[in-house]
Tab-separated table of C-alpha atoms in Angstrom:
chain	number	residue	atom	x	y	z
A	229	MET	CA	-0.094	-0.006	-0.066
A	230	ILE	CA	2.770	2.603	1.022
A	231	ILE	CA	4.539	1.808	-2.555
A	232	LEU	CA	1.611	2.320	-4.300
A	233	GLY	CA	1.034	5.666	-2.622
A	234	GLU	CA	4.372	6.892	-3.129
A	235	ASN	CA	4.001	6.191	-6.825
A	236	TRP	CA	0.783	8.066	-7.036
A	237	ILE	CA	2.750	11.165	-5.167
A	238	ALA	CA	5.402	11.010	-7.946
A	239	ILE	CA	2.233	11.211	-10.426
A	240	VAL	CA	0.824	14.300	-8.420
A	241	PHE	CA	4.008	16.108	-8.495
A	242	MET	CA	4.576	15.415	-11.946
A	243	ILE	CA	0.964	16.922	-12.884
A	244	VAL	CA	1.878	20.221	-10.580
A	245	ALA	CA	5.150	20.780	-12.224
A	246	THR	CA	4.201	20.411	-15.801
A	247	PHE	CA	1.279	22.747	-15.184
A	248	ALA	CA	3.856	25.103	-13.357
A	249	MET	CA	6.101	24.795	-16.386
A	250	GLY	CA	3.378	25.736	-18.603
A	251	MET	CA	2.372	28.648	-16.634
A	252	LEU	CA	5.739	29.990	-16.111
A	253	LEU	CA	6.326	29.941	-19.843
A	254	LEU	CA	3.093	31.654	-20.408
A	255	THR	CA	3.793	34.154	-17.950
A	256	LEU	CA	7.480	34.931	-19.473
A	257	ALA	CA	5.670	35.050	-22.905
A	258	ARG	CA	3.155	37.714	-21.362
A	259	ILE	CA	6.046	39.587	-19.819
A	260	VAL	CA	8.191	39.734	-23.247
A	261	ALA	CA	5.634	39.575	-26.007
A	262	PRO	CA	3.930	42.885	-27.271
A	263	THR	CA	0.428	43.261	-26.881
A	264	LYS	CA	-1.426	45.450	-29.650
A	265	PRO	CA	-4.632	43.900	-30.267
A	266	SER	CA	-6.538	45.790	-33.176
A	267	GLU	CA	-10.164	44.723	-34.961
A	268	ALA	CA	-8.642	43.071	-37.729
A	269	LYS	CA	-6.154	40.855	-35.852
A	270	SER	CA	-9.073	39.676	-33.969
A	271	ARG	CA	-11.394	38.369	-36.801
A	272	PRO	CA	-11.601	34.672	-37.622
A	273	TYR	CA	-8.764	33.616	-39.944
A	274	GLU	CA	-10.421	32.848	-43.538
A	275	SER	CA	-7.385	33.145	-45.866
A	276	GLY	CA	-7.750	36.875	-46.538
A	277	ILE	CA	-11.796	36.541	-47.489
A	278	PRO	CA	-13.972	38.457	-45.488
A	279	ASP	CA	-16.152	36.363	-42.698
A	280	VAL	CA	-19.570	35.945	-44.131
A	281	LYS	CA	-21.303	34.846	-40.901
A	282	PRO	CA	-20.488	33.538	-37.715
A	283	VAL	CA	-19.123	29.802	-37.214
A	284	ARG	CA	-21.874	27.524	-35.994
A	285	PRO	CA	-20.561	24.449	-34.392
A	286	GLN	CA	-22.123	22.242	-37.071
A	287	PHE	CA	-20.667	18.863	-38.210
A	288	THR	CA	-21.350	15.503	-40.049
A	289	ALA	CA	-23.053	12.997	-37.893
A	290	ARG	CA	-20.394	10.195	-38.890
A	291	PHE	CA	-18.295	11.656	-35.971
A	292	TYR	CA	-20.954	10.657	-33.591
A	293	VAL	CA	-21.065	6.937	-35.104
A	294	ILE	CA	-17.296	6.887	-34.747
A	295	ALA	CA	-17.443	8.031	-31.035
A	296	MET	CA	-20.266	5.387	-30.625
A	297	LEU	CA	-18.219	2.460	-32.081
A	298	PHE	CA	-14.989	3.786	-29.965
A	299	VAL	CA	-17.353	3.470	-26.631
A	300	ILE	CA	-18.324	-0.035	-27.447
A	301	PHE	CA	-14.753	-1.206	-28.710
A	302	ASP	CA	-12.946	0.487	-25.775
A	303	LEU	CA	-15.086	-1.200	-23.096
A	304	GLU	CA	-14.107	-4.414	-24.880
A	305	ALA	CA	-10.576	-3.313	-24.319
A	306	ALA	CA	-11.452	-2.701	-20.586
A	307	PHE	CA	-12.583	-6.100	-20.292
A	308	ILE	CA	-9.931	-7.676	-22.302
A	309	TYR	CA	-6.938	-5.768	-19.993
A	310	PRO	CA	-7.564	-7.833	-16.836
A	311	TRP	CA	-8.405	-11.225	-18.755
A	312	ALA	CA	-4.863	-10.572	-20.361
A	313	VAL	CA	-3.179	-9.942	-16.924
A	314	ASN	CA	-4.767	-12.991	-15.361
A	315	PHE	CA	-4.491	-15.023	-18.407
A	316	ASP	CA	-2.413	-17.722	-16.708
A	317	LEU	CA	-4.586	-17.966	-13.870
A	318	LEU	CA	-7.589	-18.245	-16.017
A	319	GLY	CA	-6.328	-20.928	-18.304
A	320	LEU	CA	-8.438	-22.547	-21.045
A	321	ASN	CA	-11.787	-21.609	-19.366
A	322	GLY	CA	-10.952	-17.993	-19.361
A	323	PHE	CA	-9.636	-18.059	-23.070
A	324	MET	CA	-13.230	-19.925	-24.074
A	325	HIS	CA	-14.912	-17.253	-22.525
A	326	MET	CA	-12.928	-14.322	-24.031
A	327	LEU	CA	-13.590	-16.322	-27.394
A	328	VAL	CA	-17.375	-16.111	-26.943
A	329	PHE	CA	-17.144	-12.650	-25.997
A	330	ILE	CA	-14.783	-11.773	-28.977
A	331	ALA	CA	-17.317	-13.723	-31.210
A	332	LEU	CA	-20.163	-11.846	-30.047
A	333	LEU	CA	-18.620	-8.418	-30.366
A	334	PHE	CA	-17.443	-9.577	-33.931
A	335	VAL	CA	-21.130	-10.257	-34.861
A	336	SER	CA	-22.109	-6.521	-33.978
A	337	TYR	CA	-18.735	-5.277	-35.892
A	338	ALA	CA	-20.024	-7.491	-39.075
A	339	TYR	CA	-23.274	-5.725	-38.845
A	340	ALA	CA	-22.139	-2.187	-38.322
A	341	TRP	CA	-19.772	-2.895	-41.514
A	342	LYS	CA	-22.504	-4.236	-43.416
A	343	LYS	CA	-24.801	-1.309	-42.378
A	344	GLY	CA	-22.252	1.144	-43.892
A	345	ALA	CA	-21.278	2.653	-40.164
A	346	LEU	CA	-17.547	2.338	-41.115
A	347	GLU	CA	-17.815	4.043	-44.481
A	348	TRP	CA	-16.826	7.872	-44.653
A	349	VAL	CA	-18.654	9.332	-47.441
B	108	MET	CA	11.931	0.601	-3.839
B	109	ASP	CA	12.422	2.570	-0.756
B	110	GLN	CA	13.886	5.968	-1.250
B	111	PRO	CA	13.328	9.204	0.209
B	112	ILE	CA	10.599	11.129	-1.587
B	113	TRP	CA	12.592	14.045	-2.543
B	114	ILE	CA	14.615	11.925	-4.574
B	115	THR	CA	11.687	10.809	-6.693
B	116	PHE	CA	10.974	14.465	-6.906
B	117	PHE	CA	14.337	15.165	-8.041
B	118	VAL	CA	14.287	12.131	-10.627
B	119	SER	CA	11.068	13.383	-11.777
B	120	PHE	CA	12.106	16.952	-12.403
B	121	ILE	CA	15.244	15.989	-14.314
B	122	ILE	CA	13.125	13.712	-16.480
B	123	LEU	CA	10.760	16.770	-17.188
B	124	ASN	CA	13.761	19.113	-18.125
B	125	VAL	CA	15.551	16.368	-20.217
B	126	LEU	CA	12.341	15.928	-22.178
B	127	LEU	CA	11.727	19.633	-23.107
B	128	ILE	CA	15.456	19.912	-24.143
B	129	GLY	CA	15.116	16.817	-25.863
B	130	MET	CA	12.186	17.918	-27.667
B	131	ALA	CA	13.927	21.132	-28.641
B	132	TYR	CA	16.649	19.005	-30.170
B	133	VAL	CA	14.054	16.669	-31.844
B	134	THR	CA	13.161	19.730	-33.704
B	135	TRP	CA	16.637	20.384	-34.864
B	136	PHE	CA	17.213	16.632	-35.680
B	137	GLU	CA	14.161	16.602	-37.620
B	138	ARG	CA	14.878	19.752	-39.470
B	139	LYS	CA	18.305	18.216	-40.461
B	140	VAL	CA	17.335	14.950	-41.273
B	141	LEU	CA	14.517	15.977	-43.616
B	142	ALA	CA	17.021	18.615	-45.150
B	143	ARG	CA	19.260	15.623	-45.849
B	144	PHE	CA	16.328	13.687	-47.583
B	145	GLN	CA	15.772	16.451	-49.664
B	146	ASP	CA	19.324	17.186	-50.477
B	147	ARG	CA	19.870	20.610	-48.383
B	148	LEU	CA	21.750	21.434	-45.414
B	149	GLY	CA	19.273	22.416	-42.889
B	150	PRO	CA	20.082	25.143	-40.223
B	151	THR	CA	23.604	25.880	-40.418
B	152	ARG	CA	23.845	29.459	-39.390
B	153	THR	CA	23.003	29.561	-35.582
B	154	GLY	CA	25.733	27.988	-33.826
B	155	PRO	CA	27.929	24.680	-35.046
B	156	ALA	CA	25.855	22.826	-37.487
B	157	GLY	CA	22.891	25.055	-36.542
B	158	LEU	CA	23.151	23.602	-33.205
B	159	LEU	CA	21.407	26.856	-31.382
B	160	GLN	CA	18.376	26.781	-33.675
B	161	PRO	CA	16.081	25.380	-31.122
B	162	LEU	CA	17.089	28.353	-28.669
B	163	ALA	CA	16.664	30.810	-31.404
B	164	ASP	CA	13.193	29.551	-32.328
B	165	ALA	CA	12.208	29.403	-28.767
B	166	VAL	CA	13.424	33.221	-28.257
B	167	LYS	CA	11.487	34.313	-31.433
B	168	LEU	CA	8.179	32.567	-30.424
B	169	LEU	CA	8.459	34.094	-26.666
B	170	GLY	CA	8.430	37.601	-28.668
B	171	LYS	CA	5.322	37.123	-30.464
B	172	GLU	CA	2.339	38.557	-29.834
B	173	ASP	CA	-0.411	36.221	-28.287
B	174	LEU	CA	-3.670	36.798	-30.108
B	175	VAL	CA	-7.021	35.954	-29.177
B	176	PRO	CA	-9.867	36.131	-31.740
B	177	ALA	CA	-12.796	38.109	-30.916
B	178	ALA	CA	-15.228	35.289	-31.272
B	179	ALA	CA	-13.568	32.920	-29.288
B	180	ASP	CA	-14.348	31.472	-26.099
B	181	LYS	CA	-11.730	33.057	-24.270
B	182	TRP	CA	-10.763	30.895	-21.014
B	183	VAL	CA	-11.108	27.636	-23.068
B	184	PHE	CA	-8.962	29.262	-25.732
B	185	LEU	CA	-6.074	30.170	-23.409
B	186	PHE	CA	-6.279	27.028	-21.241
B	187	ALA	CA	-6.317	24.192	-24.054
B	188	PRO	CA	-2.900	24.277	-25.291
B	189	VAL	CA	-1.647	23.875	-21.389
B	190	VAL	CA	-3.853	20.414	-21.431
B	191	THR	CA	-1.951	19.113	-24.386
B	192	PHE	CA	1.279	20.203	-22.971
B	193	MET	CA	0.511	18.694	-19.634
B	194	THR	CA	-0.521	15.203	-20.752
B	195	ALA	CA	2.461	14.845	-23.174
B	196	LEU	CA	4.656	15.362	-20.218
B	197	ILE	CA	3.005	13.432	-17.498
B	198	ALA	CA	2.795	10.054	-19.938
B	199	ALA	CA	6.275	10.088	-19.235
B	200	ALA	CA	6.032	9.526	-15.331
B	201	VAL	CA	5.700	5.527	-15.921
B	202	ILE	CA	8.391	4.995	-18.299
B	203	PRO	CA	11.376	3.357	-16.629
B	204	PHE	CA	14.837	4.798	-17.531
B	205	GLY	CA	16.378	1.908	-16.097
B	206	ASP	CA	15.965	-0.118	-12.815
B	207	THR	CA	17.404	0.923	-9.396
B	208	ALA	CA	20.806	2.501	-9.531
B	209	THR	CA	23.233	3.436	-6.814
B	210	ILE	CA	24.390	7.035	-7.189
B	211	PHE	CA	26.662	8.445	-4.593
B	212	GLY	CA	25.834	5.335	-2.296
B	213	GLN	CA	22.219	6.069	-2.576
B	214	GLU	CA	19.755	3.873	-4.101
B	215	VAL	CA	17.818	5.648	-6.762
B	216	ASN	CA	15.015	4.526	-8.879
B	217	LEU	CA	15.350	5.595	-12.638
B	218	PHE	CA	11.569	6.187	-12.901
B	219	PRO	CA	9.507	8.580	-11.290
B	220	ALA	CA	6.559	6.007	-10.582
B	221	ASP	CA	6.194	2.257	-11.037
B	222	LEU	CA	2.416	1.883	-11.445
B	223	ASN	CA	0.905	-1.388	-11.617
B	224	VAL	CA	-1.403	0.122	-14.203
B	225	GLY	CA	1.504	1.688	-16.008
B	226	ALA	CA	0.610	1.036	-19.828
B	227	LEU	CA	-2.949	1.891	-19.318
B	228	PHE	CA	-1.761	5.551	-17.706
B	229	ILE	CA	0.226	6.229	-20.906
B	230	LEU	CA	-2.892	5.158	-23.098
B	231	ALA	CA	-5.026	7.398	-20.819
B	232	ALA	CA	-2.525	10.565	-20.804
B	233	GLY	CA	-2.494	10.091	-24.977
B	234	GLY	CA	-6.275	10.025	-25.056
B	235	ALA	CA	-6.724	12.924	-22.338
B	236	GLY	CA	-4.283	15.156	-24.760
B	237	VAL	CA	-6.839	15.295	-27.401
B	238	TYR	CA	-9.033	17.205	-24.973
B	239	GLY	CA	-6.443	19.943	-25.523
B	240	ILE	CA	-6.632	19.498	-29.390
B	241	ILE	CA	-10.592	19.718	-29.365
B	242	LEU	CA	-11.020	22.186	-26.928
B	243	GLY	CA	-8.605	24.501	-28.625
B	244	GLY	CA	-10.197	23.850	-32.023
B	245	TRP	CA	-13.757	24.501	-30.877
B	246	ALA	CA	-12.894	27.680	-28.910
B	247	SER	CA	-11.320	29.200	-31.656
B	248	ALA	CA	-14.474	30.003	-33.573
B	249	ASN	CA	-12.897	29.315	-36.941
B	250	ARG	CA	-14.059	26.701	-39.518
B	251	TYR	CA	-10.579	25.186	-39.909
B	252	SER	CA	-9.839	24.754	-36.403
B	253	LEU	CA	-12.968	23.104	-35.679
B	254	LEU	CA	-12.882	20.750	-38.658
B	255	GLY	CA	-9.341	19.980	-37.704
B	256	ALA	CA	-10.301	19.313	-34.029
B	257	LEU	CA	-13.065	17.031	-34.998
B	258	ARG	CA	-10.810	14.981	-37.379
B	259	SER	CA	-8.367	14.871	-34.733
B	260	ALA	CA	-10.772	13.556	-32.125
B	261	ALA	CA	-11.858	10.892	-34.419
B	262	GLN	CA	-8.452	9.805	-35.605
B	263	VAL	CA	-7.008	9.553	-32.241
B	264	ILE	CA	-9.830	7.437	-30.518
B	265	SER	CA	-9.776	5.181	-33.639
B	266	TYR	CA	-6.139	4.385	-33.317
B	267	GLU	CA	-6.368	4.708	-29.556
B	268	LEU	CA	-8.178	1.232	-29.734
B	269	ILE	CA	-5.520	-0.043	-32.277
B	270	LEU	CA	-2.822	1.041	-29.880
B	271	GLY	CA	-4.726	-0.536	-26.846
B	272	PHE	CA	-5.497	-3.718	-28.389
B	273	SER	CA	-2.120	-4.287	-29.777
B	274	LEU	CA	-0.692	-4.357	-26.307
B	275	VAL	CA	-2.641	-7.108	-25.050
B	276	GLY	CA	-0.531	-10.056	-26.435
B	277	ILE	CA	2.462	-8.417	-24.223
B	278	PHE	CA	0.133	-8.371	-21.290
B	279	ILE	CA	-0.843	-11.848	-21.948
B	280	MET	CA	2.968	-12.797	-21.897
B	281	THR	CA	3.931	-10.838	-19.136
B	282	GLY	CA	0.787	-10.931	-16.841
B	283	THR	CA	1.483	-7.297	-15.753
B	284	LEU	CA	0.699	-3.593	-16.770
B	285	SER	CA	3.678	-2.241	-15.175
B	286	LEU	CA	6.111	-0.932	-17.362
B	287	ARG	CA	8.945	-1.669	-15.269
B	288	GLU	CA	8.403	-5.219	-14.937
B	289	ILE	CA	7.544	-5.603	-18.807
B	290	MET	CA	11.080	-4.018	-19.158
B	291	LEU	CA	12.888	-6.321	-16.783
B	292	ARG	CA	11.203	-9.328	-18.420
B	293	GLN	CA	12.964	-8.374	-21.471
B	294	HIS	CA	16.398	-8.195	-19.981
B	295	GLU	CA	16.205	-12.045	-20.012
B	296	THR	CA	17.629	-14.214	-22.822
B	297	LEU	CA	15.858	-16.915	-24.396
B	298	SER	CA	17.811	-19.953	-25.857
B	299	ILE	CA	16.311	-21.211	-29.010
B	300	GLY	CA	18.572	-24.458	-29.379
B	301	PRO	CA	21.870	-23.166	-29.767
B	302	LEU	CA	20.905	-19.677	-29.994
B	303	GLU	CA	21.132	-16.951	-27.304
B	304	VAL	CA	18.422	-14.269	-28.063
B	305	SER	CA	17.207	-11.343	-25.795
B	306	ASN	CA	13.657	-11.692	-24.846
B	307	TRP	CA	12.585	-8.592	-26.621
B	308	PHE	CA	8.703	-8.635	-27.573
B	309	ILE	CA	9.388	-7.607	-31.088
B	310	LEU	CA	10.584	-10.991	-31.802
B	311	SER	CA	7.625	-12.760	-30.300
B	312	GLN	CA	5.016	-9.817	-31.195
B	313	PRO	CA	5.976	-8.855	-34.620
B	314	LEU	CA	2.539	-8.089	-35.848
B	315	ALA	CA	1.656	-6.335	-32.607
B	316	PHE	CA	4.669	-4.044	-33.041
B	317	VAL	CA	3.414	-3.098	-36.591
B	318	LEU	CA	0.137	-2.528	-35.382
B	319	PHE	CA	1.596	-0.418	-32.444
B	320	MET	CA	3.804	1.659	-34.862
B	321	ILE	CA	1.237	2.666	-36.985
B	322	GLY	CA	-1.305	3.355	-34.062
B	323	ALA	CA	1.657	5.597	-32.624
B	324	VAL	CA	2.127	7.531	-35.801
B	325	ALA	CA	-1.452	8.317	-35.971
B	326	GLU	CA	-2.051	9.033	-32.358
B	327	THR	CA	0.703	11.629	-32.056
B	328	ASN	CA	-0.748	13.223	-35.470
B	329	ARG	CA	2.352	12.845	-37.665
B	330	ALA	CA	2.634	12.477	-41.228
B	331	PRO	CA	1.170	10.492	-43.220
B	332	PHE	CA	-1.549	10.640	-40.651
B	333	ASP	CA	-1.239	14.485	-40.088
B	334	LEU	CA	-4.741	15.356	-41.113
B	335	PRO	CA	-5.486	17.361	-38.180
B	336	GLU	CA	-3.338	19.689	-39.357
B	337	ALA	CA	-3.253	19.170	-43.264
B	338	GLU	CA	-2.043	22.706	-44.284
B	339	SER	CA	-3.238	22.282	-47.813
B	340	GLU	CA	-6.819	21.943	-46.960
B	341	LEU	CA	-7.376	23.070	-43.053
B	342	VAL	CA	-4.777	26.087	-43.131
B	343	ALA	CA	-3.175	24.665	-39.820
B	344	GLY	CA	-6.062	22.592	-38.434
B	345	PHE	CA	-6.907	23.139	-35.020
B	346	HIS	CA	-4.160	25.641	-34.298
B	347	THR	CA	-4.842	28.019	-36.728
B	348	GLU	CA	-5.663	30.887	-34.405
B	349	TYR	CA	-2.838	30.297	-32.175
B	350	SER	CA	0.118	32.244	-32.087
B	351	GLY	CA	2.795	33.343	-29.700
B	352	PHE	CA	3.712	30.855	-27.118
B	353	ARG	CA	0.382	29.219	-26.729
B	354	PHE	CA	1.070	27.851	-30.242
B	355	SER	CA	4.628	26.638	-28.895
B	356	LEU	CA	2.880	24.801	-26.395
B	357	TYR	CA	0.979	22.813	-28.877
B	358	PHE	CA	4.221	22.256	-30.570
B	359	LEU	CA	6.102	21.227	-27.709
B	360	GLY	CA	3.004	18.720	-26.785
B	361	GLU	CA	3.596	17.115	-30.332
B	362	TYR	CA	7.448	16.684	-30.053
B	363	VAL	CA	7.178	15.612	-26.521
B	364	SER	CA	4.642	13.122	-27.316
B	365	MET	CA	6.561	11.637	-30.234
B	366	ILE	CA	9.575	11.078	-27.611
B	367	VAL	CA	7.398	9.501	-25.090
B	368	VAL	CA	5.882	7.233	-27.485
B	369	SER	CA	9.292	6.266	-28.848
B	370	LEU	CA	10.321	5.461	-25.115
B	371	PHE	CA	6.762	3.547	-24.824
B	372	ALA	CA	7.664	1.550	-28.011
B	373	THR	CA	11.209	1.045	-26.712
B	374	THR	CA	10.209	-0.025	-23.404
B	375	LEU	CA	7.420	-2.593	-24.587
B	376	PHE	CA	9.027	-3.843	-27.867
B	377	LEU	CA	12.742	-3.479	-27.645
B	378	GLY	CA	13.767	-4.382	-24.338
B	379	GLY	CA	13.889	-0.554	-22.902
B	380	THR	CA	17.189	-0.245	-21.480
B	381	SER	CA	18.426	-3.988	-22.470
B	382	GLY	CA	21.862	-4.013	-24.295
B	383	PRO	CA	25.544	-5.191	-23.688
B	384	GLY	CA	26.791	-3.724	-20.467
B	385	ALA	CA	23.012	-2.435	-19.220
B	386	GLU	CA	22.918	-4.577	-16.247
B	387	GLU	CA	26.556	-3.766	-14.867
B	388	TYR	CA	25.918	-0.065	-15.758
B	389	TRP	CA	22.971	1.890	-15.551
B	390	GLY	CA	24.593	4.694	-17.737
B	391	LEU	CA	25.285	2.057	-20.467
B	392	GLY	CA	21.663	1.124	-20.219
B	393	LEU	CA	20.538	4.812	-20.593
B	394	LEU	CA	22.636	5.000	-23.834
B	395	TRP	CA	21.164	2.168	-25.176
B	396	LEU	CA	17.904	3.758	-24.484
B	397	LEU	CA	18.660	6.707	-26.119
B	398	LEU	CA	20.052	5.039	-29.158
B	399	LYS	CA	16.876	2.948	-29.688
B	400	VAL	CA	14.640	6.240	-28.917
B	401	VAL	CA	16.591	8.152	-31.793
B	402	ALA	CA	16.066	5.309	-34.293
B	403	PHE	CA	12.247	5.615	-33.537
B	404	LEU	CA	12.582	9.397	-34.292
B	405	PHE	CA	14.432	8.911	-37.464
B	406	PHE	CA	11.803	6.501	-38.546
B	407	TYR	CA	9.349	9.138	-37.795
B	408	VAL	CA	11.191	11.780	-39.846
B	409	TRP	CA	11.683	9.059	-42.647
B	410	LEU	CA	8.001	8.507	-42.729
B	411	ARG	CA	7.476	12.427	-43.092
B	412	ALA	CA	10.022	12.682	-45.798
B	413	THR	CA	8.577	9.604	-47.531
B	414	LEU	CA	4.694	9.101	-47.657
B	415	PRO	CA	2.261	11.556	-49.067
B	416	ARG	CA	-0.892	12.254	-46.385
B	417	PHE	CA	-3.676	9.795	-46.326
B	418	ARG	CA	-7.316	10.884	-47.220
B	419	PHE	CA	-9.721	11.043	-44.311
B	420	ASP	CA	-11.901	8.035	-45.581
B	421	GLN	CA	-8.868	5.981	-46.078
B	422	LEU	CA	-7.369	6.776	-42.539
B	423	MET	CA	-10.673	5.932	-41.039
B	424	GLY	CA	-10.992	2.594	-43.177
B	425	LEU	CA	-7.562	1.355	-42.114
B	426	ALA	CA	-8.142	1.572	-38.516
B	427	TRP	CA	-11.650	0.337	-38.570
B	428	LYS	CA	-11.556	-2.439	-41.620
B	429	VAL	CA	-7.859	-3.594	-41.437
B	430	LEU	CA	-6.047	-2.934	-38.275
B	431	LEU	CA	-8.979	-3.621	-35.786
B	432	PRO	CA	-9.490	-7.059	-37.015
B	433	LEU	CA	-5.947	-7.800	-37.158
B	434	ALA	CA	-5.499	-6.602	-33.533
B	435	LEU	CA	-8.150	-8.715	-32.328
B	436	LEU	CA	-6.565	-11.719	-34.164
B	437	ASN	CA	-3.325	-10.943	-32.821
B	438	ILE	CA	-4.855	-11.158	-29.424
B	439	LEU	CA	-6.234	-14.690	-29.840
B	440	VAL	CA	-3.430	-16.076	-31.598
B	441	THR	CA	-1.083	-14.838	-28.454
B	442	ALA	CA	-3.521	-16.280	-26.355
B	443	PHE	CA	-3.616	-19.739	-28.037
B	444	PHE	CA	0.031	-20.392	-28.229
B	445	ARG	CA	0.285	-19.076	-24.407
B	446	LEU	CA	-2.249	-22.100	-23.733
B	447	ILE	CA	0.109	-24.298	-25.676
B	448	ALA	CA	3.100	-23.080	-23.833
B	449	ASN	CA	1.221	-23.657	-20.482
B	450	GLY	CA	0.470	-27.237	-21.542
B	451	GLU	CA	-3.545	-26.436	-21.224
B	452	VAL	CA	-4.229	-28.010	-24.907
B	453	PHE	CA	-2.582	-30.697	-26.647
């Protein structure tokens, strides 16, 4: 328990240190860099063409499909990791269970492929 | 394992600084190597062989104005680069730079933390890094930024799966997620008949290694998978609106994660610090580690100099239709051979 605790203290230290470093660099830049804001500079970049209308956060639904597929397969990974670590303990029985699990997911994967969820039009 | 906590902090601090300086010289290395590929010389004016170029770049970027677009979501816009910067550096916390060494009579662990979920921690940090990109792209209120950020999110989550699945074979063989233990396992030698070879996992998991490398290049948004910043179509992608040192933080983050991914790949597949003499002298081990990492970084630059950029549908198709089934197959084949080795079948 003590060893585990020490390791996580090191992680917390890393988080604090990297945050401090980032902030330090930005503060240094704030002191050194000039600040002359103007109306033209603060307009969105459009390769020199005048901006017609404000940007609306609108995008294709394909991104949602990919995100959902990711959640499914990432959960699969979350189940596979503990199985892999305890593989020798679980043996043939565990392997059979995992085979069934992956086969089931493979059916849904084939279905998603057939439905065109993996195509990017 | 036991050492005063200040030594852990000291080692962590040194590693952070080495990474940042290393990152500066990776940019120099990339420019030099890329120049050679294109029959040029690269930077030569700043110091011997252009060695002071990263310093000059840093000074220039420090002196540039930090612009915030009027339409931007100000606080998210200001903070997003720090997220990318932090997650890239934090991932290095679980990389072992050797085992325990004795320096000036003091036992020192050459790693900041030996988490029992080390591999998962790096994957998680890589996944969290995409927040910096998507928040920055979203908050910029710019069409190119938004598109670049969305592409990046879709790309990183798809290839994160490949990266995660490709490592399962190693976890089956080692029974641990701790990177230190995975590395130490590879310091053993295997004897195949009269041959004595190192137990590097690139030999037993070649398919996983290929999958991991493809995933790693995509995960760090590098050529030929650098679609989030495809300059020919998206200006600069998610960091179009960023300038000055906030842009540099993205830049730092990208190069640091290149180094960290190279360290990760070395630890998992190339035995980490393993090499002749590394058992006796920890310094030699570090040297071997450095050599392997430089080889990986050279590979990155080589890819950038050689391959044209993928199209987005090709990129997603490659991940979901080719690499994912291959990664699952690799898991099952590894598991099957492990069963045979354990004498549970046949």
